[in-house]
Amino acid sequence: MKPFKFAFITDTHLYPNAQQNYAGGLQQQINSLALYEKLIEQLNDFEPDFVIHGGDIVSGGQSFDMSAEEYVGALNTAKALGERINAPCYYIPGNHDLDPETGSKISYLERFGINGRGSTSFAKENIRFILIDAQEVPEDLTHGYVSTNQLAWIEREMKKAADYEEEIIFFSHQLPFPNVEFQGVGSRIANSAEILEIVAPFEKQILAFFCGHQHLNRVFREQGLLCIVTSGIICYPMMWRQVNVYPDKLEINSVPVDLPDVLAESESVNPDNNLYLSGRPRDQEFSIPRSYSALG
């Protein structure tokens, strides 16, 4: 196979013209546009084959003071910014990508959906990338949910990967399943047990699950499945993932957005919590071996 690379970004929480920061200043909505613009510069310097955005593109849904008009404006700005990335960019919705007044994701899907859907898949060099829409809910409920129809689609995609001897990488906004640290339903997809049930037969093909939502870096394994939780761009440590794919492994590096003053402002809010958010070195830089039979 030919080596390639991709970027995973998440939780940009774009809020142009925000009048305040949130979470006591930890989330830098006032600087969200500057963060997004600098992120795009760094993405283009990295020259990925593609980019995947893990959701919460904007600061809609609940928890913020964004009006419906501001929400649509933020989506439009995010769409325009994404067009400045010199690579295809795939998006999945987060709970804050829903309309703050109606809970709808119609406006989101009009700009970021693929054929009117929030989920999609594609294959590259014997890896199938499956992007899950975990916002099949009537409003921002914090937790995610995946419908019966989408579960059936995911199963079909995994069977297709098996037929073509492909490995699999999943992406969702919320955690696909709980672990000891993240037990609460607000952290994950509510019907995670159903996800675990359908993916279990394909465990050896699955390289990893990438997600955001928690605004921190964490890497853990649960029931044999690797989960890579990635920090939000909106708050400390403001990191995104560079993923280099080789025939025998994936190498993952975490890179902060290069706006030191903004990072320092977020970092100063609760210094005692910064290590929890940034994670350990092994949560930031690591490799994933590839051992599936497709590698020959």
PDB file of C-alpha atoms in Angstrom:
ATOM      1  CA  MET A   1       0.000   0.000   0.000  1.00  0.00           C
ATOM      2  CA  LYS A   2       0.986   3.617  -0.469  1.00  0.00           C
ATOM      3  CA  PRO A   3       1.434   5.561   2.819  1.00  0.00           C
ATOM      4  CA  PHE A   4      -0.965   8.426   3.385  1.00  0.00           C
ATOM      5  CA  LYS A   5      -1.960  10.807   6.143  1.00  0.00           C
ATOM      6  CA  PHE A   6      -5.062  12.456   7.495  1.00  0.00           C
ATOM      7  CA  ALA A   7      -6.025  14.918  10.215  1.00  0.00           C
ATOM      8  CA  PHE A   8      -8.697  14.597  12.873  1.00  0.00           C
ATOM      9  CA  ILE A   9     -10.043  17.846  14.327  1.00  0.00           C
ATOM     10  CA  THR A  10     -13.004  18.332  16.628  1.00  0.00           C
ATOM     11  CA  ASP A  11     -14.977  20.730  18.821  1.00  0.00           C
ATOM     12  CA  THR A  12     -14.076  23.995  17.112  1.00  0.00           C
ATOM     13  CA  HIS A  13     -17.228  25.583  18.605  1.00  0.00           C
ATOM     14  CA  LEU A  14     -17.125  28.465  16.157  1.00  0.00           C
ATOM     15  CA  TYR A  15     -19.017  31.525  17.430  1.00  0.00           C
ATOM     16  CA  PRO A  16     -18.205  34.619  15.336  1.00  0.00           C
ATOM     17  CA  ASN A  17     -18.816  37.874  17.213  1.00  0.00           C
ATOM     18  CA  ALA A  18     -19.213  36.069  20.547  1.00  0.00           C
ATOM     19  CA  GLN A  19     -19.578  38.533  23.402  1.00  0.00           C
ATOM     20  CA  GLN A  20     -18.098  36.232  26.028  1.00  0.00           C
ATOM     21  CA  ASN A  21     -16.096  33.094  26.597  1.00  0.00           C
ATOM     22  CA  TYR A  22     -17.727  30.092  28.254  1.00  0.00           C
ATOM     23  CA  ALA A  23     -16.892  27.563  30.978  1.00  0.00           C
ATOM     24  CA  GLY A  24     -15.403  30.368  33.038  1.00  0.00           C
ATOM     25  CA  GLY A  25     -13.124  31.369  30.175  1.00  0.00           C
ATOM     26  CA  LEU A  26     -11.799  27.879  29.476  1.00  0.00           C
ATOM     27  CA  GLN A  27     -13.666  27.861  26.154  1.00  0.00           C
ATOM     28  CA  GLN A  28     -12.415  30.694  23.967  1.00  0.00           C
ATOM     29  CA  GLN A  29     -15.476  31.559  21.875  1.00  0.00           C
ATOM     30  CA  ILE A  30     -14.297  35.167  21.480  1.00  0.00           C
ATOM     31  CA  ASN A  31     -11.189  33.787  19.767  1.00  0.00           C
ATOM     32  CA  SER A  32     -12.941  30.901  17.998  1.00  0.00           C
ATOM     33  CA  LEU A  33     -12.618  32.442  14.538  1.00  0.00           C
ATOM     34  CA  ALA A  34      -8.905  33.138  15.009  1.00  0.00           C
ATOM     35  CA  LEU A  35      -8.408  29.589  16.285  1.00  0.00           C
ATOM     36  CA  TYR A  36     -10.187  28.123  13.265  1.00  0.00           C
ATOM     37  CA  GLU A  37      -8.194  30.253  10.830  1.00  0.00           C
ATOM     38  CA  LYS A  38      -4.866  29.302  12.419  1.00  0.00           C
ATOM     39  CA  LEU A  39      -5.935  25.651  12.496  1.00  0.00           C
ATOM     40  CA  ILE A  40      -6.548  25.760   8.745  1.00  0.00           C
ATOM     41  CA  GLU A  41      -3.064  27.194   8.183  1.00  0.00           C
ATOM     42  CA  GLN A  42      -1.565  24.323  10.146  1.00  0.00           C
ATOM     43  CA  LEU A  43      -3.706  21.736   8.367  1.00  0.00           C
ATOM     44  CA  ASN A  44      -2.522  23.024   5.004  1.00  0.00           C
ATOM     45  CA  ASP A  45       1.095  22.924   6.193  1.00  0.00           C
ATOM     46  CA  PHE A  46       0.561  19.280   7.194  1.00  0.00           C
ATOM     47  CA  GLU A  47      -0.777  18.512   3.684  1.00  0.00           C
ATOM     48  CA  PRO A  48      -3.137  15.668   4.632  1.00  0.00           C
ATOM     49  CA  ASP A  49      -4.901  13.513   2.079  1.00  0.00           C
ATOM     50  CA  PHE A  50      -8.140  14.384   3.873  1.00  0.00           C
ATOM     51  CA  VAL A  51      -9.490  15.905   7.093  1.00  0.00           C
ATOM     52  CA  ILE A  52     -12.261  14.619   9.351  1.00  0.00           C
ATOM     53  CA  HIS A  53     -14.099  17.009  11.676  1.00  0.00           C
ATOM     54  CA  GLY A  54     -15.545  15.214  14.700  1.00  0.00           C
ATOM     55  CA  GLY A  55     -18.423  17.593  15.364  1.00  0.00           C
ATOM     56  CA  ASP A  56     -19.412  20.620  17.419  1.00  0.00           C
ATOM     57  CA  ILE A  57     -18.335  22.729  14.496  1.00  0.00           C
ATOM     58  CA  VAL A  58     -20.280  25.658  15.966  1.00  0.00           C
ATOM     59  CA  SER A  59     -21.694  26.680  19.359  1.00  0.00           C
ATOM     60  CA  GLY A  60     -25.333  25.850  18.705  1.00  0.00           C
ATOM     61  CA  GLY A  61     -27.520  23.484  20.666  1.00  0.00           C
ATOM     62  CA  GLN A  62     -27.884  24.217  24.343  1.00  0.00           C
ATOM     63  CA  SER A  63     -25.370  25.697  26.828  1.00  0.00           C
ATOM     64  CA  PHE A  64     -24.643  28.814  24.772  1.00  0.00           C
ATOM     65  CA  ASP A  65     -26.501  32.032  24.026  1.00  0.00           C
ATOM     66  CA  MET A  66     -26.432  31.685  20.252  1.00  0.00           C
ATOM     67  CA  SER A  67     -29.588  32.787  18.459  1.00  0.00           C
ATOM     68  CA  ALA A  68     -30.998  30.913  15.471  1.00  0.00           C
ATOM     69  CA  GLU A  69     -29.718  33.680  13.195  1.00  0.00           C
ATOM     70  CA  GLU A  70     -26.234  33.539  14.717  1.00  0.00           C
ATOM     71  CA  TYR A  71     -26.307  29.757  14.393  1.00  0.00           C
ATOM     72  CA  VAL A  72     -26.958  29.880  10.645  1.00  0.00           C
ATOM     73  CA  GLY A  73     -24.309  32.575  10.265  1.00  0.00           C
ATOM     74  CA  ALA A  74     -21.784  30.437  12.139  1.00  0.00           C
ATOM     75  CA  LEU A  75     -22.559  27.442   9.917  1.00  0.00           C
ATOM     76  CA  ASN A  76     -22.022  29.597   6.828  1.00  0.00           C
ATOM     77  CA  THR A  77     -18.717  30.887   8.171  1.00  0.00           C
ATOM     78  CA  ALA A  78     -17.571  27.368   9.047  1.00  0.00           C
ATOM     79  CA  LYS A  79     -18.517  26.164   5.572  1.00  0.00           C
ATOM     80  CA  ALA A  80     -16.478  28.956   3.971  1.00  0.00           C
ATOM     81  CA  LEU A  81     -13.517  28.249   6.246  1.00  0.00           C
ATOM     82  CA  GLY A  82     -13.618  24.564   5.393  1.00  0.00           C
ATOM     83  CA  GLU A  83     -13.351  25.401   1.713  1.00  0.00           C
ATOM     84  CA  ARG A  84      -9.938  26.913   2.456  1.00  0.00           C
ATOM     85  CA  ILE A  85      -8.569  23.524   3.486  1.00  0.00           C
ATOM     86  CA  ASN A  86      -6.463  22.114   0.652  1.00  0.00           C
ATOM     87  CA  ALA A  87      -7.882  18.620   1.055  1.00  0.00           C
ATOM     88  CA  PRO A  88     -11.312  16.986   1.201  1.00  0.00           C
ATOM     89  CA  CYS A  89     -12.965  17.587   4.574  1.00  0.00           C
ATOM     90  CA  TYR A  90     -15.599  15.225   5.968  1.00  0.00           C
ATOM     91  CA  TYR A  91     -17.875  16.315   8.816  1.00  0.00           C
ATOM     92  CA  ILE A  92     -19.979  14.509  11.393  1.00  0.00           C
ATOM     93  CA  PRO A  93     -22.464  16.389  13.590  1.00  0.00           C
ATOM     94  CA  GLY A  94     -22.052  17.064  17.300  1.00  0.00           C
ATOM     95  CA  ASN A  95     -24.749  18.005  19.785  1.00  0.00           C
ATOM     96  CA  HIS A  96     -23.844  21.697  19.432  1.00  0.00           C
ATOM     97  CA  ASP A  97     -24.390  21.565  15.675  1.00  0.00           C
ATOM     98  CA  LEU A  98     -28.155  21.433  16.238  1.00  0.00           C
ATOM     99  CA  ASP A  99     -30.351  24.514  15.910  1.00  0.00           C
ATOM    100  CA  PRO A 100     -30.399  26.242  19.336  1.00  0.00           C
ATOM    101  CA  GLU A 101     -34.116  27.010  19.073  1.00  0.00           C
ATOM    102  CA  THR A 102     -35.661  24.024  17.281  1.00  0.00           C
ATOM    103  CA  GLY A 103     -33.126  21.236  17.885  1.00  0.00           C
ATOM    104  CA  SER A 104     -33.135  20.514  14.147  1.00  0.00           C
ATOM    105  CA  LYS A 105     -30.024  19.624  12.165  1.00  0.00           C
ATOM    106  CA  ILE A 106     -31.534  20.539   8.796  1.00  0.00           C
ATOM    107  CA  SER A 107     -29.357  23.647   8.431  1.00  0.00           C
ATOM    108  CA  TYR A 108     -26.300  21.613   9.370  1.00  0.00           C
ATOM    109  CA  LEU A 109     -27.086  18.887   6.826  1.00  0.00           C
ATOM    110  CA  GLU A 110     -27.699  21.442   4.079  1.00  0.00           C
ATOM    111  CA  ARG A 111     -24.102  22.611   4.476  1.00  0.00           C
ATOM    112  CA  PHE A 112     -22.160  19.605   5.727  1.00  0.00           C
ATOM    113  CA  GLY A 113     -24.266  16.535   5.011  1.00  0.00           C
ATOM    114  CA  ILE A 114     -23.560  14.073   2.219  1.00  0.00           C
ATOM    115  CA  ASN A 115     -26.658  13.265   0.180  1.00  0.00           C
ATOM    116  CA  GLY A 116     -28.733  14.680   3.023  1.00  0.00           C
ATOM    117  CA  ARG A 117     -27.176  12.400   5.616  1.00  0.00           C
ATOM    118  CA  GLY A 118     -24.881  13.003   8.579  1.00  0.00           C
ATOM    119  CA  SER A 119     -23.112   9.653   8.158  1.00  0.00           C
ATOM    120  CA  THR A 120     -20.873   8.453   5.370  1.00  0.00           C
ATOM    121  CA  SER A 121     -18.085   6.033   4.545  1.00  0.00           C
ATOM    122  CA  PHE A 122     -15.208   5.730   2.134  1.00  0.00           C
ATOM    123  CA  ALA A 123     -12.196   3.494   1.611  1.00  0.00           C
ATOM    124  CA  LYS A 124      -8.536   4.300   1.063  1.00  0.00           C
ATOM    125  CA  GLU A 125      -5.623   1.863   0.828  1.00  0.00           C
ATOM    126  CA  ASN A 126      -7.429  -1.096   2.425  1.00  0.00           C
ATOM    127  CA  ILE A 127      -8.947   0.932   5.249  1.00  0.00           C
ATOM    128  CA  ARG A 128     -12.662   1.689   5.440  1.00  0.00           C
ATOM    129  CA  PHE A 129     -13.509   4.931   7.216  1.00  0.00           C
ATOM    130  CA  ILE A 130     -16.989   4.876   8.771  1.00  0.00           C
ATOM    131  CA  LEU A 131     -18.343   8.220   9.998  1.00  0.00           C
ATOM    132  CA  ILE A 132     -21.266   7.854  12.390  1.00  0.00           C
ATOM    133  CA  ASP A 133     -24.040  10.410  12.871  1.00  0.00           C
ATOM    134  CA  ALA A 134     -24.658  10.138  16.612  1.00  0.00           C
ATOM    135  CA  GLN A 135     -27.124  13.036  16.666  1.00  0.00           C
ATOM    136  CA  GLU A 136     -30.269  11.130  15.763  1.00  0.00           C
ATOM    137  CA  VAL A 137     -32.049  12.937  18.572  1.00  0.00           C
ATOM    138  CA  PRO A 138     -34.793  15.619  18.616  1.00  0.00           C
ATOM    139  CA  GLU A 139     -32.591  18.226  20.344  1.00  0.00           C
ATOM    140  CA  ASP A 140     -29.267  18.731  22.101  1.00  0.00           C
ATOM    141  CA  LEU A 141     -29.446  16.049  24.785  1.00  0.00           C
ATOM    142  CA  THR A 142     -25.643  16.015  25.309  1.00  0.00           C
ATOM    143  CA  HIS A 143     -25.586  12.246  24.775  1.00  0.00           C
ATOM    144  CA  GLY A 144     -25.744  10.722  21.317  1.00  0.00           C
ATOM    145  CA  TYR A 145     -28.048   8.141  19.794  1.00  0.00           C
ATOM    146  CA  VAL A 146     -27.803   5.989  16.667  1.00  0.00           C
ATOM    147  CA  SER A 147     -30.996   4.808  14.989  1.00  0.00           C
ATOM    148  CA  THR A 148     -31.853   1.248  14.050  1.00  0.00           C
ATOM    149  CA  ASN A 149     -31.508   2.149  10.370  1.00  0.00           C
ATOM    150  CA  GLN A 150     -28.030   3.543  10.877  1.00  0.00           C
ATOM    151  CA  LEU A 151     -26.975   0.539  12.957  1.00  0.00           C
ATOM    152  CA  ALA A 152     -28.004  -1.676  10.042  1.00  0.00           C
ATOM    153  CA  TRP A 153     -26.012   0.554   7.675  1.00  0.00           C
ATOM    154  CA  ILE A 154     -22.931   0.311   9.929  1.00  0.00           C
ATOM    155  CA  GLU A 155     -23.231  -3.480   9.923  1.00  0.00           C
ATOM    156  CA  ARG A 156     -23.459  -3.519   6.123  1.00  0.00           C
ATOM    157  CA  GLU A 157     -20.363  -1.334   5.895  1.00  0.00           C
ATOM    158  CA  MET A 158     -18.410  -3.690   8.153  1.00  0.00           C
ATOM    159  CA  LYS A 159     -19.480  -6.689   6.080  1.00  0.00           C
ATOM    160  CA  LYS A 160     -18.366  -4.833   2.975  1.00  0.00           C
ATOM    161  CA  ALA A 161     -14.996  -4.205   4.643  1.00  0.00           C
ATOM    162  CA  ALA A 162     -14.721  -7.915   5.437  1.00  0.00           C
ATOM    163  CA  ASP A 163     -15.515  -8.822   1.833  1.00  0.00           C
ATOM    164  CA  TYR A 164     -12.787  -6.481   0.576  1.00  0.00           C
ATOM    165  CA  GLU A 165     -10.342  -7.447   3.369  1.00  0.00           C
ATOM    166  CA  GLU A 166     -10.239  -3.887   4.675  1.00  0.00           C
ATOM    167  CA  GLU A 167      -9.446  -2.660   8.151  1.00  0.00           C
ATOM    168  CA  ILE A 168     -11.883  -0.208   9.759  1.00  0.00           C
ATOM    169  CA  ILE A 169     -11.619   3.148  11.517  1.00  0.00           C
ATOM    170  CA  PHE A 170     -14.759   4.640  13.077  1.00  0.00           C
ATOM    171  CA  PHE A 171     -15.527   8.271  13.870  1.00  0.00           C
ATOM    172  CA  SER A 172     -18.283   9.660  16.090  1.00  0.00           C
ATOM    173  CA  HIS A 173     -18.777  12.798  18.159  1.00  0.00           C
ATOM    174  CA  GLN A 174     -19.610  11.193  21.486  1.00  0.00           C
ATOM    175  CA  LEU A 175     -17.759   8.182  22.845  1.00  0.00           C
ATOM    176  CA  PRO A 176     -19.062   5.009  21.158  1.00  0.00           C
ATOM    177  CA  PHE A 177     -18.988   3.111  24.462  1.00  0.00           C
ATOM    178  CA  PRO A 178     -18.219   3.804  28.136  1.00  0.00           C
ATOM    179  CA  ASN A 179     -15.161   2.836  30.130  1.00  0.00           C
ATOM    180  CA  VAL A 180     -14.195   3.095  33.802  1.00  0.00           C
ATOM    181  CA  GLU A 181     -13.420   6.817  33.522  1.00  0.00           C
ATOM    182  CA  PHE A 182     -16.374   7.814  31.345  1.00  0.00           C
ATOM    183  CA  GLN A 183     -19.477   6.064  32.646  1.00  0.00           C
ATOM    184  CA  GLY A 184     -22.099   8.801  32.361  1.00  0.00           C
ATOM    185  CA  VAL A 185     -24.544   8.687  29.476  1.00  0.00           C
ATOM    186  CA  GLY A 186     -23.768  12.334  28.688  1.00  0.00           C
ATOM    187  CA  SER A 187     -20.287  11.301  27.564  1.00  0.00           C
ATOM    188  CA  ARG A 188     -21.358   8.688  25.070  1.00  0.00           C
ATOM    189  CA  ILE A 189     -23.834   7.333  22.589  1.00  0.00           C
ATOM    190  CA  ALA A 190     -26.808   6.268  24.722  1.00  0.00           C
ATOM    191  CA  ASN A 191     -27.358   2.960  22.923  1.00  0.00           C
ATOM    192  CA  SER A 192     -23.678   2.056  22.983  1.00  0.00           C
ATOM    193  CA  ALA A 193     -24.530  -1.534  23.952  1.00  0.00           C
ATOM    194  CA  GLU A 194     -26.106  -1.988  20.517  1.00  0.00           C
ATOM    195  CA  ILE A 195     -22.978  -0.634  18.853  1.00  0.00           C
ATOM    196  CA  LEU A 196     -20.755  -3.000  20.817  1.00  0.00           C
ATOM    197  CA  GLU A 197     -22.993  -5.902  19.853  1.00  0.00           C
ATOM    198  CA  ILE A 198     -22.773  -5.300  16.111  1.00  0.00           C
ATOM    199  CA  VAL A 199     -19.040  -4.482  16.003  1.00  0.00           C
ATOM    200  CA  ALA A 200     -17.927  -7.441  18.155  1.00  0.00           C
ATOM    201  CA  PRO A 201     -17.732  -9.946  15.257  1.00  0.00           C
ATOM    202  CA  PHE A 202     -15.435  -7.539  13.371  1.00  0.00           C
ATOM    203  CA  GLU A 203     -13.101  -6.707  16.268  1.00  0.00           C
ATOM    204  CA  LYS A 204      -9.935  -7.929  14.520  1.00  0.00           C
ATOM    205  CA  GLN A 205     -10.576  -5.608  11.587  1.00  0.00           C
ATOM    206  CA  ILE A 206     -11.173  -2.490  13.687  1.00  0.00           C
ATOM    207  CA  LEU A 207      -8.130  -0.283  14.184  1.00  0.00           C
ATOM    208  CA  ALA A 208      -9.735   2.428  16.308  1.00  0.00           C
ATOM    209  CA  PHE A 209     -12.664   4.674  17.152  1.00  0.00           C
ATOM    210  CA  PHE A 210     -11.934   8.423  17.005  1.00  0.00           C
ATOM    211  CA  CYS A 211     -14.218  10.828  18.886  1.00  0.00           C
ATOM    212  CA  GLY A 212     -14.370  14.233  20.567  1.00  0.00           C
ATOM    213  CA  HIS A 213     -17.059  15.735  22.828  1.00  0.00           C
ATOM    214  CA  GLN A 214     -15.065  15.440  26.072  1.00  0.00           C
ATOM    215  CA  HIS A 215     -12.608  18.264  25.266  1.00  0.00           C
ATOM    216  CA  LEU A 216      -9.614  16.202  26.407  1.00  0.00           C
ATOM    217  CA  ASN A 217      -7.042  13.705  25.194  1.00  0.00           C
ATOM    218  CA  ARG A 218      -7.476  10.126  26.250  1.00  0.00           C
ATOM    219  CA  VAL A 219      -6.643   6.749  24.720  1.00  0.00           C
ATOM    220  CA  PHE A 220      -8.168   3.597  26.166  1.00  0.00           C
ATOM    221  CA  ARG A 221      -9.135   0.087  25.191  1.00  0.00           C
ATOM    222  CA  GLU A 222     -12.484  -1.432  26.104  1.00  0.00           C
ATOM    223  CA  GLN A 223     -13.559  -4.965  25.194  1.00  0.00           C
ATOM    224  CA  GLY A 224     -10.631  -5.139  22.795  1.00  0.00           C
ATOM    225  CA  LEU A 225     -11.592  -1.912  20.995  1.00  0.00           C
ATOM    226  CA  LEU A 226      -9.301   1.133  20.935  1.00  0.00           C
ATOM    227  CA  CYS A 227     -10.921   4.531  21.553  1.00  0.00           C
ATOM    228  CA  ILE A 228      -9.066   7.783  20.809  1.00  0.00           C
ATOM    229  CA  VAL A 229     -10.705  10.766  22.508  1.00  0.00           C
ATOM    230  CA  THR A 230      -9.402  14.081  21.172  1.00  0.00           C
ATOM    231  CA  SER A 231      -9.286  17.502  22.797  1.00  0.00           C
ATOM    232  CA  GLY A 232     -11.390  20.383  21.557  1.00  0.00           C
ATOM    233  CA  ILE A 233      -9.896  23.198  19.516  1.00  0.00           C
ATOM    234  CA  ILE A 234     -11.951  25.662  21.582  1.00  0.00           C
ATOM    235  CA  CYS A 235     -10.154  25.084  24.901  1.00  0.00           C
ATOM    236  CA  TYR A 236      -6.910  23.966  26.459  1.00  0.00           C
ATOM    237  CA  PRO A 237      -4.931  22.029  25.223  1.00  0.00           C
ATOM    238  CA  MET A 238      -6.379  22.996  21.785  1.00  0.00           C
ATOM    239  CA  MET A 239      -4.908  19.945  20.055  1.00  0.00           C
ATOM    240  CA  TRP A 240      -5.702  18.067  16.870  1.00  0.00           C
ATOM    241  CA  ARG A 241      -4.433  14.708  15.624  1.00  0.00           C
ATOM    242  CA  GLN A 242      -2.003  14.096  12.789  1.00  0.00           C
ATOM    243  CA  VAL A 243      -2.345  10.497  11.602  1.00  0.00           C
ATOM    244  CA  ASN A 244       0.309   8.950   9.364  1.00  0.00           C
ATOM    245  CA  VAL A 245      -0.726   5.613   7.877  1.00  0.00           C
ATOM    246  CA  TYR A 246       1.941   3.080   6.909  1.00  0.00           C
ATOM    247  CA  PRO A 247       1.682  -0.550   5.773  1.00  0.00           C
ATOM    248  CA  ASP A 248       2.449  -1.871   9.265  1.00  0.00           C
ATOM    249  CA  LYS A 249       1.154   0.846  11.615  1.00  0.00           C
ATOM    250  CA  LEU A 250      -0.563   4.168  12.222  1.00  0.00           C
ATOM    251  CA  GLU A 251       1.455   6.901  13.928  1.00  0.00           C
ATOM    252  CA  ILE A 252      -0.544   9.568  15.771  1.00  0.00           C
ATOM    253  CA  ASN A 253       0.817  12.934  16.896  1.00  0.00           C
ATOM    254  CA  SER A 254      -1.108  15.662  18.721  1.00  0.00           C
ATOM    255  CA  VAL A 255      -0.464  19.266  17.723  1.00  0.00           C
ATOM    256  CA  PRO A 256      -1.699  22.422  19.498  1.00  0.00           C
ATOM    257  CA  VAL A 257      -3.130  25.332  17.557  1.00  0.00           C
ATOM    258  CA  ASP A 258      -0.299  27.834  17.274  1.00  0.00           C
ATOM    259  CA  LEU A 259      -1.873  30.779  19.097  1.00  0.00           C
ATOM    260  CA  PRO A 260       0.192  30.900  22.311  1.00  0.00           C
ATOM    261  CA  ASP A 261      -1.625  33.859  23.888  1.00  0.00           C
ATOM    262  CA  VAL A 262      -5.061  32.275  23.419  1.00  0.00           C
ATOM    263  CA  LEU A 263      -3.795  28.926  24.680  1.00  0.00           C
ATOM    264  CA  ALA A 264      -2.267  30.607  27.736  1.00  0.00           C
ATOM    265  CA  GLU A 265      -5.535  32.390  28.520  1.00  0.00           C
ATOM    266  CA  SER A 266      -7.464  29.118  28.491  1.00  0.00           C
ATOM    267  CA  GLU A 267      -4.698  27.323  30.378  1.00  0.00           C
ATOM    268  CA  SER A 268      -4.770  29.883  33.206  1.00  0.00           C
ATOM    269  CA  VAL A 269      -8.440  29.304  34.093  1.00  0.00           C
ATOM    270  CA  ASN A 270      -7.961  26.118  36.117  1.00  0.00           C
ATOM    271  CA  PRO A 271      -4.291  25.053  36.236  1.00  0.00           C
ATOM    272  CA  ASP A 272      -5.042  22.078  38.481  1.00  0.00           C
ATOM    273  CA  ASN A 273      -7.214  20.593  35.724  1.00  0.00           C
ATOM    274  CA  ASN A 274      -4.810  21.031  32.819  1.00  0.00           C
ATOM    275  CA  LEU A 275      -3.120  17.651  33.092  1.00  0.00           C
ATOM    276  CA  TYR A 276      -6.529  15.984  33.116  1.00  0.00           C
ATOM    277  CA  LEU A 277      -7.393  17.753  29.851  1.00  0.00           C
ATOM    278  CA  SER A 278      -4.081  17.347  28.054  1.00  0.00           C
ATOM    279  CA  GLY A 279      -3.685  13.717  29.068  1.00  0.00           C
ATOM    280  CA  ARG A 280      -0.485  11.791  29.548  1.00  0.00           C
ATOM    281  CA  PRO A 281       2.231  11.610  26.869  1.00  0.00           C
ATOM    282  CA  ARG A 282       0.791   8.264  25.768  1.00  0.00           C
ATOM    283  CA  ASP A 283      -2.557  10.005  25.146  1.00  0.00           C
ATOM    284  CA  GLN A 284      -0.864  12.430  22.753  1.00  0.00           C
ATOM    285  CA  GLU A 285       1.683  10.416  20.775  1.00  0.00           C
ATOM    286  CA  PHE A 286       1.335   6.717  20.060  1.00  0.00           C
ATOM    287  CA  SER A 287       1.185   4.128  17.306  1.00  0.00           C
ATOM    288  CA  ILE A 288      -1.354   1.484  16.339  1.00  0.00           C
ATOM    289  CA  PRO A 289      -0.062  -1.754  14.794  1.00  0.00           C
ATOM    290  CA  ARG A 290      -1.761  -3.132  11.727  1.00  0.00           C
ATOM    291  CA  SER A 291      -2.039  -6.901  11.813  1.00  0.00           C
ATOM    292  CA  TYR A 292      -5.206  -7.768   9.919  1.00  0.00           C
ATOM    293  CA  SER A 293      -4.926 -10.430   7.214  1.00  0.00           C
ATOM    294  CA  ALA A 294      -5.451  -7.817   4.498  1.00  0.00           C
ATOM    295  CA  LEU A 295      -1.820  -6.816   5.028  1.00  0.00           C
ATOM    296  CA  GLY A 296      -0.718 -10.145   3.653  1.00  0.00           C
TER     297      GLY A 296
END
